[in-house]
Every structure is written in structure tokens, then in C-alpha cells.
Amino acid sequence: MTVMNKSYHKEILHIALPSILSNITVPLLGLIDLTIAGHLGAASYIGAIAIGSTIFNMIYWIFAFLRMGTSGMTSQAYGADNKQEIQLLLYRSLATSTGIAILILLLQGPLLHLALSVMSPTEAVADFASVYFRICVWGAPAVLGLYSLTGWFIGLQNAKYPLYVAIVQNLVNIAASLFFVFVWHMDVAGVALGTVIAQYCGLTLSLYYCHRMHRRLGLPYTFVPSSVFRKNAIRRFFSVNRDIFLRTLCLVCVTLYFTSAGSRQGEYILAANALLMQYFTLYSYFMDGFAFAGEALSGKCAGAGDYQALKKVIRNLFLWGSGVALIFTLFYMAGGKALMNLLTDEASVVATASDYLPWAVLIPFAGLSAFIWDGVFIGLTATRYMFLSMLGATLTFFSVYLSLFPIWQNHALWLAFLLYLFVRGLMQHLLYRNKILTLHPTN
């Protein structure tokens, strides 16, 4: 069965481009809150929003498997034209996201205490951050529900709905937060309330789009617990998501340690590393779009049993990824210094960061394979191999940094990070060829 009805390039861009635009809107929610807080008249407001946003980013980041696991399994069911399983996967994912959200709400007190203990803000900032947290935490059901629905949409080859939701959510956030802060004078509480309202508006719109997908695909609305929670299906669902969860923990460990290692070298190194890490973040917004395309299309090919099409999808994903990596490399080579000056006017930070700019220039090609293979492995639900490659890359990161830091200092940190990206992609390439490809030869 051939599943690629349009050209491969059109199929890829149909998912990648809306996903890239949607990714770019992600930081806007936090940026909007910070901007409004910046006009409240006290630095403690800004600090409170920054800390509150960081807490939720870390919490929700850990549960990103709700989106990725749902995407991979749904795309396979879509490729197999298994409408019942498409529906059941949505129910399983939403049930899981609801359970996790309830757990977060029940544990909100200990979570807040732990986060503030780790970050150690001033008393004024801690008080405002607590207000922000205790309001925004009630958005957990909406945020995690959106993870499930977004993964489901992508698995059904639809990246436009998540984009529309992201745009509406940001517009509502701006309007609601401005109203509560400047009309009702609610300060940090108003910012938080505006964010929560925007999150539930996003969830409501996603549920509307979910209804439209049901009608378009002719999906049943029946909810039969014995089918939704069927033992074998639940075991597979949690096995896939467990591996993604463990993989995310490794990613979080590297990210946090990177920041911590820079902090121990002084405020200028910390600031320089944070500045240059924006180069990776900007690049990731674009490459994640092609990773999402990899999830949707590779899963569809696998579900249909069309491994010749899968081979062509992967080849074309790497063609597009290589083009994006080349553009970003040339951009960073030619305009890397100008981008620094755009991000900050602190001359000392720019001067420090310039010493490490060559490492940032290497980010696009070092990370190219990792992004593309992540998408493919999620689509194939080969999440155990995905976790093993991340574990190997994480061990590489710490081994290289700890052994070379006495000699190279911060250069060792950047070398370790680039090798971490490269090893992830290399291990996934080898695992694909030696494990996955041997099960489904495409010659």
C-alpha cells in the first residue's frame, strides 16, 4: 500500500511549516506575561513571573511525552486506517493527561515549596511568585489536555489546528492579562489569571477542532472503558510514553547542568552561555517542525506497512533538514555577532560570548540528525532506541565535560554539548540501520 499521495516535499512542508510557526508562538506566552509585569513598576513583579514561568516550563516539559507518544501511535493507526484505534488513543491520552493534572493540583503545595527552595528568590519575589503559581497551576488540565490533542492532530497529519490554537491562545492572553492588570488592577494575579483563561480557551478551541476531525474522518464517539483501558493497549501506551519520559529526564539533566556549569564559572560566562544558547533555541524552532513531520509521516508509513515510502520520507526529511542547517550555519557565521548585539547591549557579555561563538556556529549540523531521527523514531514508536541514544549522548556529555574542563574550561562545556547532539543522531542512525531496518528491509 502506498501512503504518500502527494509529493514527498509537499507532505513534509504541509506539516513542517505550520509546526514551525506554532513553535515560534510558544515563547510568546511567557514573553507576554513578562512584558506586562515589566510595566507594573517593580522589579519583584518581573522576577516573580520569570520564576513562575520557569517552574511551569520544567513541570510541563517532563510531561511532553503526552504529545509525542500520542502523535506516534495515532499516525500509525491513521496509516493503518484503524478508525477505532484512532479514537481510543485520544481517550487514553486525555485520560492520562487528566490524571497527571489532578496529581499536580493535589501536590501543588510541595511542588511550589521545592521549586522556591531550589531557586532561592528574595522574600518579595517569592511572595509574588507564589501568587502566580497558585493561580496558574489550575491551568494544568488545559495545558496537558492540549498536549494530548496536539499530538493527536499531528498524528492525523494536521498541523494547522495546533497553529490556529496557538494564535488564539496568545491573543486571548494579551487581552485578558491587560484587562485584569490595568483595568481591575490585579497585578501579578491578573497576569496569572489571563494566562489560565487563555489556556482554557486554547483547550476549548482544540476540542472544537477535535469534533471537526471526528466528523471529517467518520470517527465514533462511543466510550467503552473495556476498550479504552484494554490491558495490551494500555501496556503499549505506557511503555512508549515511559521511554519518552526517561529520555526527557536525560535531556533535562543536560540542560540544567549546562546552565549550572556556566553559573559556577561566573556571571559573565553564565550570561554568555545563556546568550549563545538562544542560537540553539532559534534553530530548534525550525528543526522541530521537520521532526513533527517525521513523526506524522513515518508513523503513517509504518501503520500502512509501506517501508519503501518510509525510506523516501526519511531521505527527504534529511534533505530539508540539511538545507535549514546550512542556512542557519551561514547566518550564524555572517551575523552571529550582530545577533548578540540585538539580544543584549551589555558589551562585556557580548565580548565574552564572542570567544565561544564558533561553537554556536557548529550547532546546526551537530544537531541535524538528532532532530530528524527523533521525529522518525517517535513515528515508528521506537522509543526504547530513542531513550538509549539519549542515554548514550548524556553519558558522553558528562564524560567529555568532566574530563576536559580542567584544561579547556568553558570550551569543554560547549564541546561536550555539541558532542551530545552529534552522538544522539549518530546512535539513532546506527540503531535504525542495525535494528529497525533489518526488521523491515526496503531494498
XYZ file of C-alpha atoms in Angstrom:
443
model
C 0.000 0.000 0.000
C 1.388 3.428 -0.978
C 0.505 6.122 1.528
C 2.212 9.180 0.025
C -0.424 10.512 -2.354
C 1.114 13.943 -2.879
C 4.783 14.664 -3.463
C 7.013 13.914 -0.509
C 8.116 17.535 -0.297
C 4.518 18.796 -0.135
C 3.652 16.219 2.530
C 6.620 17.306 4.635
C 6.010 21.045 4.272
C 2.276 20.591 4.884
C 3.158 19.581 8.451
C 6.522 21.294 8.993
C 5.606 24.892 8.104
C 2.557 25.253 10.403
C 4.522 23.465 13.139
C 7.403 25.932 12.802
C 5.011 28.885 13.069
C 3.314 27.245 16.056
C 6.710 26.639 17.727
C 7.626 30.287 17.332
C 4.487 31.300 19.233
C 5.371 29.059 22.218
C 7.680 31.541 23.998
C 5.191 34.343 23.416
C 3.001 33.310 26.349
C 5.856 33.769 28.801
C 7.096 36.869 26.985
C 3.656 38.484 27.156
C 3.454 37.891 30.901
C 6.959 39.295 31.421
C 6.232 42.361 29.281
C 3.071 43.194 31.221
C 4.863 42.585 34.530
C 7.609 44.916 33.342
C 5.119 47.782 33.377
C 3.838 47.191 36.899
C 6.513 49.369 38.478
C 8.625 46.928 40.499
C 11.446 44.516 39.618
C 9.964 41.946 42.001
C 6.999 41.528 39.636
C 9.321 40.634 36.758
C 11.277 38.224 38.928
C 8.077 36.563 40.124
C 6.800 35.964 36.584
C 10.229 34.715 35.466
C 10.408 32.219 38.334
C 6.782 31.157 37.956
C 7.190 30.595 34.220
C 10.356 28.584 34.802
C 8.597 26.328 37.317
C 5.787 25.526 34.905
C 8.130 25.113 31.954
C 10.056 22.451 33.873
C 6.917 20.676 35.092
C 5.230 20.594 31.708
C 8.458 19.761 29.863
C 8.682 16.490 31.784
C 5.212 15.501 30.576
C 5.861 16.274 26.895
C 5.559 12.540 26.261
C 1.793 13.103 26.196
C 2.197 14.895 22.876
C 4.967 12.769 21.375
C 3.624 9.357 22.321
C 0.130 10.249 21.154
C 1.479 11.552 17.852
C 3.466 8.415 17.029
C 0.756 5.895 17.886
C -2.018 7.936 16.238
C -0.061 8.321 12.986
C 0.381 4.543 12.836
C -3.342 3.969 13.403
C -4.065 6.567 10.722
C -1.754 4.828 8.256
C -3.479 1.522 9.006
C -6.898 3.218 8.558
C -7.886 1.940 12.000
C -10.538 4.477 12.984
C -11.452 2.753 16.214
C -7.841 2.814 17.434
C -7.502 6.477 16.449
C -10.436 7.265 18.723
C -9.247 5.013 21.560
C -5.781 6.595 21.530
C -7.328 10.014 22.040
C -9.302 8.749 25.027
C -6.237 7.052 26.544
C -4.103 10.147 26.150
C -6.742 12.507 27.554
C -7.370 10.166 30.494
C -3.629 10.109 31.232
C -3.244 13.889 30.933
C -6.235 14.416 33.238
C -4.790 12.042 35.832
C -1.424 13.789 35.778
C -3.092 17.216 36.020
C -5.080 16.117 39.080
C -1.844 14.874 40.662
C -0.176 18.244 40.025
C -3.118 20.052 41.607
C -3.013 17.802 44.667
C 0.751 18.271 45.047
C 0.855 21.977 44.249
C 1.981 22.911 47.771
C 5.046 20.612 47.908
C 5.915 21.450 44.277
C 5.910 25.179 44.998
C 7.937 24.733 48.178
C 10.523 22.585 46.375
C 10.827 24.999 43.459
C 11.284 28.056 45.674
C 13.831 26.187 47.802
C 15.889 25.394 44.712
C 15.667 28.889 43.193
C 16.042 30.828 46.470
C 14.421 34.130 45.392
C 14.119 37.149 47.650
C 11.151 37.259 50.013
C 9.242 39.782 47.891
C 9.793 37.805 44.684
C 8.867 34.544 46.427
C 5.566 36.038 47.644
C 4.550 37.235 44.181
C 5.792 34.015 42.567
C 3.601 32.036 44.968
C 0.556 34.078 43.931
C 1.371 33.497 40.260
C 1.926 29.757 40.799
C -1.225 29.120 42.842
C -3.382 30.647 40.109
C -1.560 29.282 37.051
C -1.419 25.750 38.451
C -5.175 25.478 37.791
C -4.330 25.642 34.104
C -2.606 22.237 34.309
C -5.638 20.277 32.992
C -5.842 22.606 29.990
C -2.106 22.549 29.218
C -1.756 18.772 29.473
C -5.022 18.246 27.606
C -3.629 20.425 24.824
C -0.533 18.204 24.723
C -2.735 15.175 24.058
C -4.873 16.924 21.455
C -1.871 18.446 19.667
C -0.193 15.042 19.405
C -3.445 13.565 18.117
C -3.788 16.267 15.448
C -0.203 15.810 14.274
C -0.692 12.045 14.154
C -3.650 12.723 11.846
C -1.321 14.781 9.585
C -2.886 18.083 10.664
C -0.516 20.763 11.959
C -2.790 23.680 11.117
C -5.170 23.213 14.025
C -2.374 23.473 16.660
C -1.188 26.649 14.902
C -4.656 28.226 14.996
C -4.977 27.298 18.667
C -1.590 28.844 19.491
C -2.504 32.112 17.759
C -5.879 32.403 19.507
C -4.340 31.492 22.854
C -1.771 34.273 22.574
C -4.355 36.864 21.535
C -6.634 35.934 24.438
C -3.682 36.015 26.827
C -2.765 39.537 25.765
C -6.316 40.859 26.003
C -7.215 39.150 29.284
C -3.967 39.974 31.068
C -4.083 43.632 30.021
C -7.677 43.874 31.213
C -7.073 42.272 34.616
C -3.869 44.216 35.265
C -4.677 47.696 34.005
C -8.467 47.808 34.402
C -9.010 45.688 37.513
C -5.518 46.452 38.940
C -4.823 42.819 39.859
C -1.023 42.981 39.384
C 0.629 39.525 39.267
C -2.681 37.797 39.972
C -4.121 39.442 36.855
C -1.240 38.239 34.715
C -1.702 34.699 36.020
C -5.485 34.751 35.582
C -5.123 35.970 31.997
C -2.752 33.086 31.272
C -5.133 30.479 32.719
C -8.099 31.861 30.776
C -6.019 31.743 27.583
C -5.062 28.124 28.272
C -8.682 27.041 28.676
C -9.671 28.993 25.561
C -6.964 27.042 23.722
C -8.327 23.771 25.093
C -11.909 24.707 24.120
C -10.870 25.542 20.567
C -8.877 22.296 20.337
C -11.925 20.314 21.440
C -13.954 22.047 18.729
C -11.321 21.075 16.145
C -11.353 17.575 17.602
C -15.097 17.428 16.873
C -14.443 18.561 13.301
C -11.857 15.806 12.858
C -14.395 13.276 14.127
C -16.912 14.370 11.520
C -14.354 14.535 8.726
C -12.922 11.079 9.385
C -16.187 9.487 10.443
C -14.867 8.544 13.874
C -17.187 7.065 16.508
C -17.889 8.919 19.750
C -18.547 5.799 21.796
C -16.585 5.474 25.025
C -16.213 1.858 26.121
C -13.893 1.620 29.164
C -13.035 -2.018 28.460
C -11.709 -0.985 25.027
C -10.029 2.236 26.125
C -8.234 0.547 29.005
C -7.599 -2.791 27.292
C -4.635 -4.419 29.007
C -2.348 -4.888 25.987
C -3.141 -1.448 24.585
C -2.511 0.256 27.920
C 0.755 -1.638 28.338
C 1.955 -0.439 24.926
C 0.732 3.113 25.576
C 2.649 3.421 28.832
C 5.695 1.560 27.512
C 6.080 4.084 24.686
C 5.480 7.046 26.991
C 7.770 5.662 29.727
C 10.708 5.611 27.310
C 9.952 9.166 26.150
C 9.662 10.268 29.785
C 13.092 8.766 30.624
C 14.546 10.340 27.503
C 13.157 13.732 28.585
C 14.698 13.354 32.047
C 18.117 12.887 30.410
C 17.510 15.992 28.308
C 16.513 17.992 31.389
C 19.642 16.811 33.248
C 21.922 18.007 30.448
C 20.098 21.320 30.080
C 20.123 22.102 33.786
C 23.736 21.027 34.220
C 24.795 23.156 31.253
C 23.316 26.211 32.979
C 24.728 25.202 36.365
C 28.225 24.617 34.953
C 28.188 28.068 33.382
C 26.967 29.632 36.618
C 29.895 28.179 38.562
C 32.284 29.975 36.202
C 30.933 33.429 36.992
C 28.153 35.729 35.889
C 29.767 36.689 32.581
C 30.199 33.078 31.469
C 26.657 32.327 32.642
C 25.263 35.248 30.652
C 27.385 34.427 27.586
C 26.251 30.798 27.584
C 22.615 31.829 28.001
C 23.016 34.253 25.101
C 24.545 31.655 22.782
C 22.024 29.017 23.820
C 19.409 31.214 22.130
C 21.102 30.232 18.863
C 20.232 26.615 19.604
C 16.688 27.547 20.676
C 16.046 29.543 17.493
C 17.352 26.685 15.350
C 15.266 24.144 17.269
C 12.023 26.005 16.488
C 12.618 25.287 12.803
C 14.034 21.782 13.093
C 11.240 20.691 15.432
C 8.843 21.454 12.583
C 10.564 18.829 10.438
C 10.728 16.480 13.420
C 6.926 16.794 13.713
C 6.659 15.988 10.007
C 8.841 12.943 10.677
C 6.501 11.815 13.462
C 3.383 12.100 11.327
C 4.708 10.703 8.046
C 6.931 7.909 9.332
C 4.110 6.732 11.597
C 1.673 6.782 8.696
C 4.078 4.773 6.531
C 4.685 2.246 9.312
C 0.973 1.881 10.010
C 0.335 1.167 6.326
C 3.310 -1.192 6.106
C 4.814 0.926 3.312
C 8.516 0.870 4.185
C 9.600 1.948 0.717
C 7.695 5.186 1.313
C 9.270 5.435 4.783
C 12.736 5.268 3.243
C 11.869 8.109 0.855
C 10.304 10.174 3.643
C 13.480 9.918 5.723
C 15.657 10.840 2.734
C 13.571 13.938 2.020
C 13.445 14.936 5.680
C 17.239 14.941 5.734
C 17.326 16.992 2.533
C 15.128 19.671 4.087
C 16.944 19.455 7.404
C 20.319 19.863 5.703
C 19.044 22.937 3.876
C 17.825 24.503 7.122
C 21.108 23.632 8.869
C 23.113 25.233 6.051
C 21.048 28.432 6.166
C 21.451 28.747 9.932
C 25.173 27.992 9.759
C 25.724 30.731 7.179
C 23.515 33.096 9.163
C 25.457 32.490 12.372
C 28.787 32.832 10.567
C 27.838 36.119 8.921
C 25.528 37.636 11.511
C 26.335 35.882 14.769
C 27.920 38.966 16.305
C 25.089 41.211 15.130
C 22.550 38.833 16.667
C 24.383 39.088 20.001
C 24.138 42.863 19.925
C 20.433 42.555 19.122
C 19.846 40.294 22.120
C 21.810 42.412 24.610
C 23.517 45.790 24.852
C 25.932 44.594 27.563
C 29.305 44.961 25.834
C 31.117 42.785 28.370
C 28.680 39.909 27.836
C 29.000 40.215 24.053
C 32.791 40.231 24.342
C 32.748 37.080 26.482
C 30.252 35.325 24.217
C 32.338 36.134 21.134
C 35.051 33.791 22.412
C 32.572 30.898 22.191
C 30.684 31.949 19.050
C 32.486 29.354 16.830
C 30.838 26.603 18.902
C 27.397 28.110 18.264
C 28.124 28.162 14.526
C 28.546 24.364 14.675
C 25.187 23.768 16.389
C 23.042 23.357 13.236
C 24.964 20.460 11.703
C 25.822 18.902 15.064
C 22.114 18.684 15.900
C 20.668 17.976 12.441
C 20.454 14.176 12.705
C 19.183 14.207 16.293
C 16.146 16.310 15.383
C 15.203 14.309 12.278
C 15.731 10.890 13.873
C 13.774 11.935 16.970
C 10.753 12.552 14.751
C 11.190 9.306 12.838
C 11.665 7.210 15.984
C 8.562 8.730 17.597
C 6.555 7.956 14.476
C 7.829 4.369 14.490
C 7.230 4.213 18.282
C 10.835 3.011 18.533
C 11.069 4.947 21.759
C 13.293 2.443 23.561
C 16.037 3.071 20.979
C 15.344 6.789 21.249
C 15.921 6.627 25.008
C 19.079 4.510 24.634
C 20.578 7.009 22.180
C 19.766 9.877 24.558
C 21.314 7.968 27.460
C 24.497 7.367 25.450
C 24.628 11.038 24.446
C 24.082 12.152 28.053
C 26.931 9.955 29.290
C 29.098 11.393 26.515
C 28.249 14.932 27.601
C 29.234 14.395 31.229
C 32.328 12.318 30.383
C 33.728 14.887 27.955
C 32.958 17.874 30.159
C 34.313 16.442 33.408
C 37.495 15.125 31.779
C 38.319 18.249 29.736
C 37.078 21.071 31.980
C 40.383 21.411 33.915
C 42.109 22.125 30.582
C 39.528 23.844 28.397
C 37.169 25.423 30.962
C 34.016 26.709 29.245
C 35.214 25.479 25.846
C 34.931 21.963 27.300
C 31.294 22.635 28.161
C 30.469 23.659 24.600
C 32.402 20.750 23.102
C 30.512 18.379 25.395
C 27.183 19.885 24.344
C 27.925 19.611 20.623
C 29.094 16.017 21.009
C 25.937 15.289 22.971
C 23.869 16.481 19.996
C 26.029 14.632 17.466
C 26.143 11.343 19.374
C 22.352 11.334 19.722
C 21.929 11.475 15.967
C 24.768 9.031 15.281
C 23.443 6.399 17.688
C 19.934 6.714 16.264
C 21.301 6.303 12.737
C 23.158 3.142 13.738
C 20.177 1.769 15.664
C 17.904 2.411 12.688
C 20.218 0.606 10.281
C 21.102 -2.299 12.567
C 17.832 -2.812 14.453
C 14.816 -1.269 12.751
C 15.817 -1.558 9.096
C 16.681 -5.230 9.457
C 13.070 -5.921 10.544
C 11.616 -4.072 7.552
C 14.094 -4.186 4.625
C 13.284 -1.691 1.884
C 15.570 -2.939 -0.870
